[in-house]
């Protein structure tokens, strides 16, 4: 199984400041046939199901604010919230879809400092 | 607008079978998508259980494979999850989800909580 390790487990950031979440994969999630990284980022707010923010490591889902961005390739990925807003308080998960079993990172809780 | 809605017993006894249904509205199970089940123990992370493709082919998480069946009920436009021989470790919030061509969990249901006790 591909193991995704997220860091940190939690972080507290002041409103308007940058939040950075890392996701490291135990194997590459780069799919050479498509030249894409099969990695997604999800946001889960309390009492809600997860919501996709980013797919193919860096493509923002329609309707997602542009303060959210994804980067990285191969085994190392980052989700950045450029200017944290109150509504961004949530747990964030990375997820790989290059191989089954599909797996998620352990999650990173983002709070307001 | 596509919507998914999970349903099933909220309480299951140990060693019995957990059976859940995901009703799909606004879309057809034969649309070519993958349809998945994911679970989340309280306060913990997400675990993929398995999926079924529009063709009827299935894939399961090896950690659960011996106990899981996912199937379609096309007449009702819903798909189901059966998890056999449950124990306390199967207590969780169970989600169904739809994939699309670029991400496996594009749309989620609200989830249904199952307690094994």
Short mmCIF file of C-alpha atoms in Angstrom, two decimals:
data_model
loop_
_atom_site.label_atom_id
_atom_site.label_comp_id
_atom_site.label_asym_id
_atom_site.label_seq_id
_atom_site.Cartn_x
_atom_site.Cartn_y
_atom_site.Cartn_z
CA UNK A 1 0.00 0.00 0.00
CA UNK A 2 1.10 3.57 -0.65
CA UNK A 3 1.50 5.38 2.65
CA UNK A 4 0.94 9.13 2.73
CA UNK A 5 2.52 10.96 5.64
CA UNK A 6 1.25 14.46 6.33
CA UNK A 7 3.00 17.09 8.39
CA UNK A 8 2.38 18.79 10.65
CA UNK A 9 -0.49 17.04 12.42
CA UNK A 10 -1.88 20.45 13.28
CA UNK A 11 -1.00 24.07 12.88
CA UNK A 12 -2.31 27.38 14.09
CA UNK A 13 -1.98 30.35 11.78
CA UNK A 14 -3.02 33.96 12.18
CA UNK A 15 -5.75 35.30 9.92
CA UNK A 16 -4.25 36.50 6.66
CA UNK A 17 -1.06 34.50 7.11
CA UNK A 18 0.18 31.55 5.08
CA UNK A 19 -0.51 27.95 6.00
CA UNK A 20 1.59 25.15 4.51
CA UNK A 21 0.79 21.45 4.71
CA UNK A 22 3.10 18.73 3.49
CA UNK A 23 2.33 15.26 2.17
CA UNK A 24 5.02 12.69 1.54
CA UNK A 25 4.27 9.49 -0.35
CA UNK A 26 6.04 6.18 0.18
CA UNK A 27 6.05 5.67 -3.60
CA UNK A 28 5.85 7.97 -6.55
CA UNK A 29 2.35 8.97 -7.59
CA UNK A 30 3.56 10.32 -10.92
CA UNK A 31 1.81 8.54 -13.78
CA UNK A 32 4.04 8.71 -16.81
CA UNK A 33 1.27 7.85 -19.26
CA UNK A 34 -0.53 11.08 -18.45
CA UNK A 35 2.44 13.09 -17.18
CA UNK A 36 0.43 13.88 -14.10
CA UNK A 37 0.68 13.29 -10.38
CA UNK A 38 -2.33 11.35 -9.12
CA UNK A 39 -2.71 13.21 -5.85
CA UNK A 40 -5.65 15.16 -4.50
CA UNK A 41 -6.25 17.42 -1.52
CA UNK A 42 -9.48 17.48 0.47
CA UNK A 43 -10.89 19.84 3.05
CA UNK A 44 -13.17 18.52 5.78
CA UNK A 45 -15.02 20.90 8.04
CA UNK A 46 -16.68 19.70 11.26
CA UNK A 47 -19.82 17.70 10.63
CA UNK A 48 -19.32 17.70 6.85
CA UNK A 49 -17.99 15.23 4.31
CA UNK A 50 -14.65 15.97 2.67
CA UNK A 51 -14.58 18.35 -0.27
CA UNK A 52 -12.07 18.16 -3.08
CA UNK A 53 -9.85 21.23 -3.37
CA UNK A 54 -7.01 20.16 -5.65
CA UNK A 55 -6.48 17.26 -8.05
CA UNK A 56 -3.54 16.17 -10.18
CA UNK A 57 -1.47 17.73 -7.36
CA UNK A 58 -1.92 21.30 -8.55
CA UNK A 59 -5.22 21.76 -10.41
CA UNK A 60 -7.76 23.70 -8.41
CA UNK A 61 -11.30 22.35 -8.43
CA UNK A 62 -13.92 24.68 -9.87
CA UNK A 63 -15.18 27.13 -7.27
CA UNK A 64 -12.24 26.72 -4.90
CA UNK A 65 -10.74 30.08 -3.90
CA UNK A 66 -7.38 30.85 -5.48
CA UNK A 67 -5.75 31.23 -2.08
CA UNK A 68 -5.55 27.42 -2.16
CA UNK A 69 -2.72 26.00 -4.24
CA UNK A 70 -1.02 22.65 -4.61
CA UNK A 71 2.51 21.88 -5.68
CA UNK A 72 5.01 19.07 -5.81
CA UNK A 73 5.76 16.00 -7.86
CA UNK A 74 6.71 12.38 -7.42
CA UNK A 75 6.64 11.79 -3.69
CA UNK A 76 6.57 15.24 -2.10
CA UNK A 77 3.61 17.56 -2.19
CA UNK A 78 2.42 20.74 -0.54
CA UNK A 79 -0.93 22.43 -0.02
CA UNK A 80 -0.65 26.15 0.60
CA UNK A 81 -3.31 28.51 1.86
CA UNK A 82 -1.83 31.87 0.97
CA UNK A 83 -3.95 34.03 3.27
CA UNK A 84 -5.86 32.09 5.90
CA UNK A 85 -9.51 32.99 6.36
CA UNK A 86 -11.77 32.03 9.24
CA UNK A 87 -13.74 29.67 6.99
CA UNK A 88 -10.59 27.68 6.24
CA UNK A 89 -10.57 26.10 9.70
CA UNK A 90 -10.76 22.42 8.86
CA UNK A 91 -8.84 19.19 8.57
CA UNK A 92 -6.99 18.73 5.29
CA UNK A 93 -6.18 15.37 3.72
CA UNK A 94 -4.04 14.34 0.81
CA UNK A 95 -5.06 11.25 -1.18
CA UNK A 96 -3.34 9.21 -3.86
CA UNK A 97 -5.12 7.60 -6.75
CA UNK A 98 -2.31 6.04 -8.72
CA UNK A 99 -2.87 2.63 -7.17
CA UNK A 100 -5.37 0.68 -5.16
CA UNK A 101 -5.92 0.54 -2.30
CA UNK A 102 -6.65 4.23 -2.53
CA UNK A 103 -5.12 5.84 0.53
CA UNK A 104 -5.32 9.08 2.46
CA UNK A 105 -2.86 10.93 4.59
CA UNK A 106 -3.53 11.14 8.30
CA UNK A 107 -4.85 14.69 8.08
CA UNK A 108 -3.68 18.11 9.21
CA UNK A 109 -5.86 20.25 11.43
CA UNK A 110 -5.70 23.97 10.66
CA UNK A 111 -6.78 26.43 13.33
CA UNK A 112 -6.67 30.17 13.86
CA UNK A 113 -3.93 31.49 16.09
CA UNK B 1 -27.70 18.12 -9.41
CA UNK B 2 -26.19 14.83 -8.35
CA UNK B 3 -26.82 13.80 -4.77
CA UNK B 4 -25.82 10.77 -2.74
CA UNK B 5 -27.63 9.62 0.38
CA UNK B 6 -26.49 6.83 2.65
CA UNK B 7 -28.92 4.81 4.74
CA UNK B 8 -28.90 1.78 6.97
CA UNK B 9 -29.06 0.59 10.57
CA UNK B 10 -27.20 2.77 13.01
CA UNK B 11 -26.52 -0.11 15.36
CA UNK B 12 -25.17 -3.54 14.47
CA UNK B 13 -24.28 -6.37 16.82
CA UNK B 14 -20.79 -7.85 16.83
CA UNK B 15 -20.28 -10.74 14.39
CA UNK B 16 -23.29 -9.67 12.31
CA UNK B 17 -23.37 -8.07 8.86
CA UNK B 18 -23.43 -4.33 8.33
CA UNK B 19 -25.56 -3.41 5.32
CA UNK B 20 -25.71 0.12 3.93
CA UNK B 21 -27.25 1.63 0.84
CA UNK B 22 -26.31 4.71 -1.15
CA UNK B 23 -29.19 6.21 -3.13
CA UNK B 24 -28.10 8.19 -6.16
CA UNK B 25 -30.22 11.00 -7.59
CA UNK B 26 -29.50 13.15 -10.60
CA UNK B 27 -27.19 10.60 -12.16
CA UNK B 28 -27.17 7.03 -13.39
CA UNK B 29 -25.04 4.27 -11.93
CA UNK B 30 -24.23 3.28 -15.50
CA UNK B 31 -22.73 6.70 -16.29
CA UNK B 32 -19.19 5.34 -16.35
CA UNK B 33 -18.13 6.48 -12.91
CA UNK B 34 -16.58 4.70 -9.98
CA UNK B 35 -18.78 4.52 -6.87
CA UNK B 36 -16.96 4.11 -3.58
CA UNK B 37 -17.43 3.55 0.12
CA UNK B 38 -15.16 5.33 2.61
CA UNK B 39 -15.31 5.22 6.39
CA UNK B 40 -14.10 7.44 9.18
CA UNK B 41 -13.94 6.44 12.84
CA UNK B 42 -14.86 9.26 15.17
CA UNK B 43 -12.07 11.80 15.39
CA UNK B 44 -9.86 9.85 13.00
CA UNK B 45 -8.87 9.76 9.36
CA UNK B 46 -10.40 8.36 6.19
CA UNK B 47 -10.21 4.74 5.02
CA UNK B 48 -11.24 3.62 1.55
CA UNK B 49 -13.32 0.44 1.72
CA UNK B 50 -13.81 -0.31 -1.95
CA UNK B 51 -15.53 0.70 -5.17
CA UNK B 52 -17.66 -0.52 -7.99
CA UNK B 53 -17.40 0.62 -11.56
CA UNK B 54 -20.33 1.25 -13.85
CA UNK B 55 -19.36 -1.99 -15.60
CA UNK B 56 -19.96 -3.86 -12.34
CA UNK B 57 -16.32 -4.63 -11.62
CA UNK B 58 -15.26 -4.19 -8.02
CA UNK B 59 -12.06 -3.44 -6.11
CA UNK B 60 -11.67 -3.71 -2.37
CA UNK B 61 -9.17 -2.61 0.23
CA UNK B 62 -7.13 -5.75 1.00
CA UNK B 63 -7.48 -4.99 4.70
CA UNK B 64 -11.22 -5.60 4.41
CA UNK B 65 -11.51 -7.67 1.25
CA UNK B 66 -12.45 -10.93 2.92
CA UNK B 67 -15.46 -9.30 4.58
CA UNK B 68 -16.72 -6.79 1.99
CA UNK B 69 -19.14 -6.88 -0.90
CA UNK B 70 -20.19 -3.84 -2.92
CA UNK B 71 -22.97 -4.24 -5.42
CA UNK B 72 -25.49 -2.36 -7.57
CA UNK B 73 -29.25 -2.30 -7.41
CA UNK B 74 -29.79 -0.67 -10.78
CA UNK B 75 -33.57 -0.87 -10.55
CA UNK B 76 -33.41 1.53 -7.61
CA UNK B 77 -30.35 3.45 -8.83
CA UNK B 78 -28.46 2.68 -5.68
CA UNK B 79 -25.42 0.75 -4.60
CA UNK B 80 -24.78 -1.09 -1.40
CA UNK B 81 -22.12 -2.14 1.05
CA UNK B 82 -22.08 -5.35 3.03
CA UNK B 83 -19.45 -5.82 5.71
CA UNK B 84 -19.54 -9.19 7.41
CA UNK B 85 -18.42 -10.32 10.85
CA UNK B 86 -18.24 -6.80 12.26
CA UNK B 87 -16.50 -5.86 15.46
CA UNK B 88 -16.11 -2.69 17.51
CA UNK B 89 -13.32 -1.62 15.18
CA UNK B 90 -15.89 -1.20 12.39
CA UNK B 91 -17.69 1.56 14.29
CA UNK B 92 -17.43 4.62 12.07
CA UNK B 93 -19.11 7.20 9.89
CA UNK B 94 -19.64 5.57 6.50
CA UNK B 95 -19.65 7.68 3.34
CA UNK B 96 -20.50 6.83 -0.22
CA UNK B 97 -18.79 8.82 -2.95
CA UNK B 98 -18.75 9.24 -6.71
CA UNK B 99 -15.62 9.55 -8.78
CA UNK B 100 -15.10 11.32 -12.07
CA UNK B 101 -12.36 11.21 -14.65
CA UNK B 102 -9.89 13.20 -12.58
CA UNK B 103 -10.56 12.33 -8.94
CA UNK B 104 -12.00 9.30 -7.17
CA UNK B 105 -14.06 11.16 -4.58
CA UNK B 106 -15.60 14.05 -6.46
CA UNK B 107 -18.95 13.99 -4.68
CA UNK B 108 -19.81 12.65 -1.23
CA UNK B 109 -22.91 11.76 0.68
CA UNK B 110 -23.42 13.22 4.14
CA UNK B 111 -22.45 9.95 5.78
CA UNK B 112 -24.25 7.54 8.06
CA UNK B 113 -22.99 6.61 11.49
CA UNK B 114 -22.73 2.94 12.40
CA UNK B 115 -22.03 1.68 15.89
CA UNK B 116 -21.10 -1.94 16.48
CA UNK B 117 -22.23 -2.92 19.95
#
